[in-house]
Amino acid sequence: MPKSKKQRPSSDNKKILSHAHLSQAEIDDDASLRGISLDYLLEFAWEHSAWDMPTHEVVRQLIVPATAQTGQPYTSLLPAETVGLPTIFVSHSWQNPFGLVVATARKYASSYSHASFLWLDIFPITQHPGINQMNDLSRLEAAIARPESTTLL
């Protein structure tokens, strides 16, 4: 018997996952709303050859320089279709190789029949100390509570 294919999200689900009911200001003001697509996470890891880097080095070498001019979270640099309401909260150690984080998130997300958006702290929280980072961190409790599930590495 062939394996069943994953179902595409319904139009209602797509609306929710794509932020269609939220204003850009709401998304900009609330880090808990900024999940990244699994496809983008994989693209990021390949594009930057980040598989063997500890996550703290991904932040130091890739995220911080890319956002230095604006001081905004990395998600502010991404195309709208790669940012959506998080369905999975990923809790991880910054000491772990980034490839382990990506592989585990991919394996966990593969059990879903709809598009997965991951709340992975290095992307939705600005990595520059200051008021923006404090505001983003103040939404951590909501970021944990909002997704359908959590995976812990």
XYZ file of N, CA and C in Angstrom:
459
model
N 0.849 -1.175 0.000
C 0.000 0.000 0.000
C 0.897 1.241 0.000
N 0.687 2.170 -0.945
C 1.532 3.363 -1.002
C 1.280 4.268 0.191
N 2.328 4.975 0.561
C 2.189 5.952 1.639
C 1.297 7.080 1.172
N 0.481 7.588 2.079
C -0.358 8.718 1.694
C 0.485 9.982 1.663
N 0.169 10.845 0.737
C 0.885 12.111 0.626
C 0.363 13.082 1.663
N 1.219 13.980 2.072
C 0.789 14.998 3.023
C -0.229 15.892 2.356
N -1.231 16.255 3.115
C -2.270 17.126 2.585
C -1.798 18.565 2.596
N -2.218 19.300 1.584
C -1.936 20.722 1.556
C -2.866 21.403 2.547
N -2.442 22.509 3.115
C -3.334 23.204 4.049
C -4.583 23.690 3.335
N -5.689 23.669 4.044
C -6.915 24.224 3.482
C -6.756 25.729 3.368
N -7.627 26.372 2.617
C -7.507 27.822 2.473
C -7.635 28.514 3.826
N -8.452 27.968 4.743
C -8.562 28.556 6.075
C -7.235 28.452 6.816
N -6.616 27.274 6.718
C -5.342 27.067 7.370
C -4.275 27.971 6.767
N -4.261 28.111 5.463
C -3.283 28.976 4.808
C -3.417 30.404 5.312
N -4.657 30.859 5.472
C -4.863 32.221 5.968
C -4.223 32.400 7.327
N -4.457 31.459 8.207
C -3.913 31.563 9.554
C -2.393 31.509 9.502
N -1.855 30.572 8.732
C -0.417 30.406 8.689
C 0.283 31.557 7.994
N -0.415 32.263 7.124
C 0.237 33.331 6.375
C 0.021 34.709 6.995
N -0.575 34.780 8.170
C -0.807 36.050 8.858
C -1.869 36.902 8.180
N -2.693 36.352 7.320
C -3.640 37.152 6.549
C -4.557 37.992 7.427
N -4.834 37.543 8.626
C -5.751 38.286 9.504
C -5.023 39.262 10.428
N -3.715 39.413 10.262
C -2.937 40.302 11.117
C -2.346 41.441 10.301
N -2.201 42.590 10.933
C -1.542 43.708 10.263
C -0.027 43.525 10.384
N 0.710 44.158 9.496
C 2.171 44.101 9.565
C 2.655 44.687 10.886
N 1.981 45.708 11.377
C 2.362 46.315 12.660
C 2.237 45.305 13.800
N 1.180 44.472 13.783
C 1.006 43.456 14.820
C 2.152 42.446 14.782
N 2.514 42.037 13.585
C 3.599 41.070 13.432
C 4.922 41.693 13.879
N 5.150 42.932 13.460
C 6.386 43.628 13.836
C 6.496 43.805 15.347
N 5.366 44.000 16.021
C 5.357 44.266 17.457
C 5.343 43.019 18.331
N 5.121 41.845 17.744
C 4.925 40.650 18.555
C 5.784 39.491 18.056
N 6.897 39.247 18.728
C 7.823 38.178 18.331
C 7.162 36.804 18.347
N 6.110 36.621 19.133
C 5.470 35.312 19.209
C 4.742 34.939 17.920
N 4.538 35.912 17.030
C 3.837 35.676 15.759
C 4.781 35.360 14.609
N 6.085 35.331 14.853
C 7.078 35.247 13.781
C 7.724 33.872 13.663
N 6.975 32.918 13.134
C 7.556 31.616 12.846
C 8.202 31.654 11.468
N 9.165 30.772 11.244
C 9.759 30.668 9.903
C 9.381 29.318 9.319
N 9.242 29.287 8.000
C 8.857 28.041 7.353
C 9.994 27.027 7.439
N 9.614 25.777 7.487
C 10.601 24.707 7.490
C 11.451 24.792 6.224
N 10.822 25.079 5.093
C 11.576 25.199 3.841
C 12.637 26.289 3.948
N 12.284 27.421 4.551
C 13.272 28.485 4.689
C 14.401 28.065 5.627
N 14.078 27.389 6.713
C 15.107 26.940 7.646
C 16.126 26.057 6.928
N 15.642 25.140 6.115
C 16.544 24.266 5.352
C 17.372 25.083 4.365
N 16.730 26.008 3.670
C 17.431 26.869 2.718
C 18.535 27.668 3.419
N 18.220 28.227 4.575
C 19.196 29.006 5.343
C 20.412 28.148 5.691
N 20.169 26.941 6.203
C 21.270 26.065 6.610
C 22.162 25.711 5.417
N 21.550 25.413 4.274
C 22.338 25.077 3.073
C 23.070 26.303 2.541
N 22.370 27.398 2.416
C 22.952 28.614 1.834
C 24.171 29.101 2.616
N 24.129 28.933 3.935
C 25.211 29.439 4.785
C 26.158 28.343 5.273
N 25.973 27.130 4.773
C 26.815 25.995 5.212
C 26.926 25.965 6.731
N 25.780 26.070 7.374
C 25.736 26.222 8.828
C 25.531 24.908 9.576
N 25.577 23.786 8.902
C 25.233 22.501 9.513
C 26.094 22.156 10.729
N 27.394 22.393 10.641
C 28.298 21.980 11.716
C 28.596 23.082 12.729
N 28.097 24.267 12.476
C 28.358 25.390 13.386
C 27.489 25.256 14.634
N 28.046 25.538 15.820
C 27.163 25.622 16.982
C 26.172 26.775 16.741
N 24.999 26.671 17.278
C 23.975 27.687 17.044
C 24.443 29.068 17.481
N 25.204 29.153 18.563
C 25.679 30.473 19.001
C 26.585 31.106 17.946
N 27.286 30.297 17.165
C 28.119 30.830 16.085
C 27.276 31.246 14.884
N 26.175 30.555 14.643
C 25.241 30.974 13.597
C 24.733 32.376 13.917
N 24.408 32.583 15.179
C 23.951 33.911 15.599
C 25.073 34.937 15.426
N 26.245 34.640 15.951
C 27.362 35.591 15.927
C 27.852 35.887 14.504
N 27.972 34.853 13.679
C 28.559 35.030 12.356
C 27.554 35.378 11.257
N 26.296 34.992 11.439
C 25.313 35.168 10.365
C 24.163 36.109 10.722
N 23.509 35.853 11.840
C 22.314 36.622 12.201
C 22.672 38.059 12.590
N 23.618 38.215 13.505
C 23.969 39.557 13.987
C 24.488 40.454 12.856
N 25.432 40.006 12.040
C 25.877 40.888 10.951
C 24.768 41.243 9.956
N 23.908 40.294 9.648
C 22.835 40.542 8.674
C 21.831 41.573 9.162
N 21.682 41.683 10.480
C 20.685 42.590 11.056
C 21.302 43.802 11.748
N 22.606 43.952 11.643
C 23.309 45.016 12.372
C 22.814 46.414 12.002
N 22.538 46.634 10.742
C 22.137 47.982 10.316
C 20.770 48.375 10.870
N 19.845 47.439 10.935
C 18.485 47.771 11.371
C 18.237 47.483 12.846
N 18.982 46.517 13.413
C 18.742 46.118 14.797
C 17.431 45.356 14.964
N 16.860 44.915 13.866
C 15.591 44.190 13.885
C 15.846 42.680 13.894
N 14.814 41.880 14.148
C 14.992 40.428 14.088
C 15.240 39.976 12.648
N 15.843 38.817 12.515
C 16.155 38.282 11.191
C 14.891 38.099 10.355
N 13.782 37.779 10.999
C 12.531 37.586 10.243
C 12.134 38.836 9.473
N 12.592 40.010 9.897
C 12.242 41.243 9.185
C 12.915 41.317 7.812
N 13.916 40.490 7.584
C 14.619 40.456 6.300
C 14.011 39.463 5.315
N 13.103 38.634 5.792
C 12.621 37.508 4.997
C 11.392 37.857 4.163
N 11.227 37.166 3.026
C 9.996 37.324 2.245
C 8.788 36.910 3.082
N 7.681 37.574 2.873
C 6.470 37.350 3.680
C 6.035 35.889 3.693
N 6.196 35.186 2.581
C 5.719 33.800 2.524
C 6.552 32.839 3.374
N 7.703 33.278 3.852
C 8.534 32.415 4.691
C 8.316 32.654 6.179
N 7.479 33.628 6.515
C 7.175 33.943 7.915
C 5.690 33.709 8.139
N 5.361 32.937 9.176
C 3.965 32.639 9.463
C 3.754 32.365 10.939
N 2.496 32.202 11.304
C 2.202 31.877 12.705
C 2.856 30.551 13.050
N 3.606 30.504 14.128
C 4.312 29.268 14.462
C 3.366 28.142 14.843
N 3.657 26.965 14.294
C 2.920 25.754 14.650
C 3.740 24.883 15.592
N 5.058 25.110 15.622
C 5.953 24.322 16.463
C 6.937 25.266 17.161
N 7.033 25.144 18.469
C 8.035 25.873 19.241
C 9.234 24.949 19.393
N 10.422 25.421 19.010
C 11.639 24.615 19.094
C 12.497 25.148 20.238
N 12.688 24.318 21.255
C 13.537 24.669 22.384
C 14.857 23.924 22.205
N 15.958 24.663 22.282
C 17.248 24.048 21.958
C 18.365 24.771 22.701
N 19.507 24.123 22.753
C 20.710 24.733 23.326
C 21.503 25.394 22.210
N 22.008 26.566 22.474
C 22.836 27.248 21.480
C 24.193 26.556 21.319
N 24.503 25.600 22.172
C 25.736 24.818 22.022
C 25.590 23.725 20.964
N 24.345 23.324 20.689
C 24.111 22.255 19.709
C 24.532 22.689 18.319
N 25.034 21.741 17.512
C 25.268 22.068 16.111
C 23.946 22.484 15.465
N 23.999 23.526 14.660
C 22.788 24.019 14.014
C 22.142 22.932 13.153
N 22.968 22.088 12.546
C 22.435 20.990 11.734
C 21.559 20.040 12.541
N 21.906 19.811 13.800
C 21.087 18.965 14.665
C 19.735 19.622 14.917
N 19.754 20.919 15.164
C 18.509 21.665 15.375
C 17.629 21.562 14.135
N 18.216 21.797 12.968
C 17.472 21.759 11.707
C 16.932 20.353 11.438
N 17.780 19.351 11.585
C 17.360 17.973 11.307
C 16.243 17.521 12.247
N 16.361 17.875 13.518
C 15.331 17.500 14.487
C 14.022 18.219 14.190
N 14.114 19.505 13.881
C 12.900 20.264 13.537
C 12.248 19.675 12.289
N 13.053 19.316 11.306
C 12.516 18.731 10.068
C 11.809 17.407 10.354
N 12.447 16.561 11.141
C 11.845 15.262 11.470
C 10.533 15.458 12.227
N 10.535 16.345 13.194
C 9.340 16.597 13.993
C 8.223 17.192 13.129
N 8.562 18.143 12.284
C 7.568 18.815 11.439
C 6.998 17.883 10.379
N 7.737 16.846 10.014
C 7.263 15.940 8.965
C 6.015 15.159 9.388
N 5.707 15.158 10.666
C 4.512 14.450 11.137
C 3.235 15.265 10.932
N 3.375 16.516 10.510
C 2.215 17.380 10.294
C 1.729 17.277 8.859
N 0.416 17.379 8.679
C -0.158 17.323 7.336
C -0.321 18.704 6.723
N 0.118 19.724 7.429
C 0.019 21.088 6.910
C 1.381 21.764 7.018
N 1.473 22.909 6.428
C 2.730 23.651 6.443
C 3.165 23.920 7.878
N 4.440 23.765 8.135
C 4.968 24.005 9.475
C 5.780 25.290 9.503
N 5.457 26.104 10.481
C 6.244 27.296 10.757
C 6.817 27.112 12.156
N 8.101 27.327 12.269
C 8.823 27.042 13.500
C 9.162 28.318 14.241
N 8.941 28.307 15.545
C 9.408 29.420 16.359
C 10.756 28.992 16.902
N 11.798 29.501 16.290
C 13.179 29.182 16.629
C 13.844 30.502 16.973
N 14.123 30.719 18.247
C 14.453 32.023 18.825
C 15.437 32.885 18.052
N 16.401 32.309 17.387
C 17.425 33.129 16.729
C 16.868 33.961 15.578
N 15.717 33.577 15.057
C 15.114 34.310 13.939
C 14.097 35.377 14.364
N 13.148 35.103 15.251
C 12.135 36.115 15.576
C 12.538 37.121 16.653
N 13.574 36.829 17.414
C 14.011 37.752 18.463
C 15.230 38.511 17.950
N 15.180 39.831 18.058
C 16.354 40.591 17.653
C 17.536 40.180 18.518
N 18.691 40.062 17.904
C 19.893 39.616 18.605
C 20.788 40.785 19.004
N 20.218 41.977 19.009
C 20.945 43.181 19.394
C 20.357 43.707 20.702
N 21.189 43.827 21.754
C 20.679 44.308 23.040
C 20.019 45.684 22.915
N 18.949 45.856 23.671
C 18.242 47.128 23.672
C 16.755 46.921 23.828
N 16.008 47.982 23.602
C 14.561 47.970 23.824
C 13.847 46.981 22.902
N 14.268 46.873 21.645
C 13.617 45.924 20.734
C 13.794 44.490 21.218
N 14.987 44.169 21.683
C 15.219 42.824 22.195
C 14.398 42.580 23.463
N 14.338 43.573 24.332
C 13.526 43.427 25.555
C 12.053 43.218 25.203
N 11.553 43.948 24.227
C 10.159 43.766 23.791
C 9.943 42.373 23.225
N 10.871 41.921 22.389
C 10.752 40.575 21.825
C 10.762 39.522 22.919
N 11.680 39.647 23.864
C 11.777 38.665 24.946
C 10.550 38.686 25.856
N 9.886 39.830 25.952
C 8.679 39.909 26.771
C 7.546 39.063 26.186
N 7.662 38.655 24.935
C 6.642 37.845 24.268
C 6.986 36.353 24.292
N 8.020 35.980 25.018
C 8.461 34.589 25.058
C 7.375 33.641 25.574
N 6.683 34.050 26.619
C 5.622 33.187 27.160
C 4.559 32.917 26.093
N 4.168 33.940 25.350
C 3.188 33.759 24.273
C 3.766 32.892 23.157
N 5.054 33.042 22.894
C 5.696 32.229 21.847
C 5.669 30.748 22.209
N 5.774 30.448 23.480
C 5.714 29.061 23.932
C 4.277 28.545 23.901
N 3.334 29.377 24.281
C 1.936 28.959 24.396
C 1.208 28.879 23.052
N 1.577 29.705 22.078
C 0.837 29.827 20.828
C 0.887 28.592 19.921
N 2.050 27.995 19.663
C 2.113 26.876 18.722
C 1.328 25.662 19.185
N 1.031 24.783 18.210
C 0.309 23.545 18.491
C 1.149 22.597 19.341
N 2.468 22.646 19.164
C 3.329 21.706 19.879
C 4.716 22.293 20.101
N 5.491 21.564 20.908
C 6.845 21.965 21.246
C 7.755 20.771 21.058
N 8.946 21.028 20.581
C 9.972 19.985 20.561
C 11.173 20.507 21.319
N 11.785 19.626 22.070
C 12.900 19.985 22.936
C 14.116 19.193 22.488
N 15.211 19.894 22.224
C 16.461 19.223 21.824
C 17.402 19.151 23.012
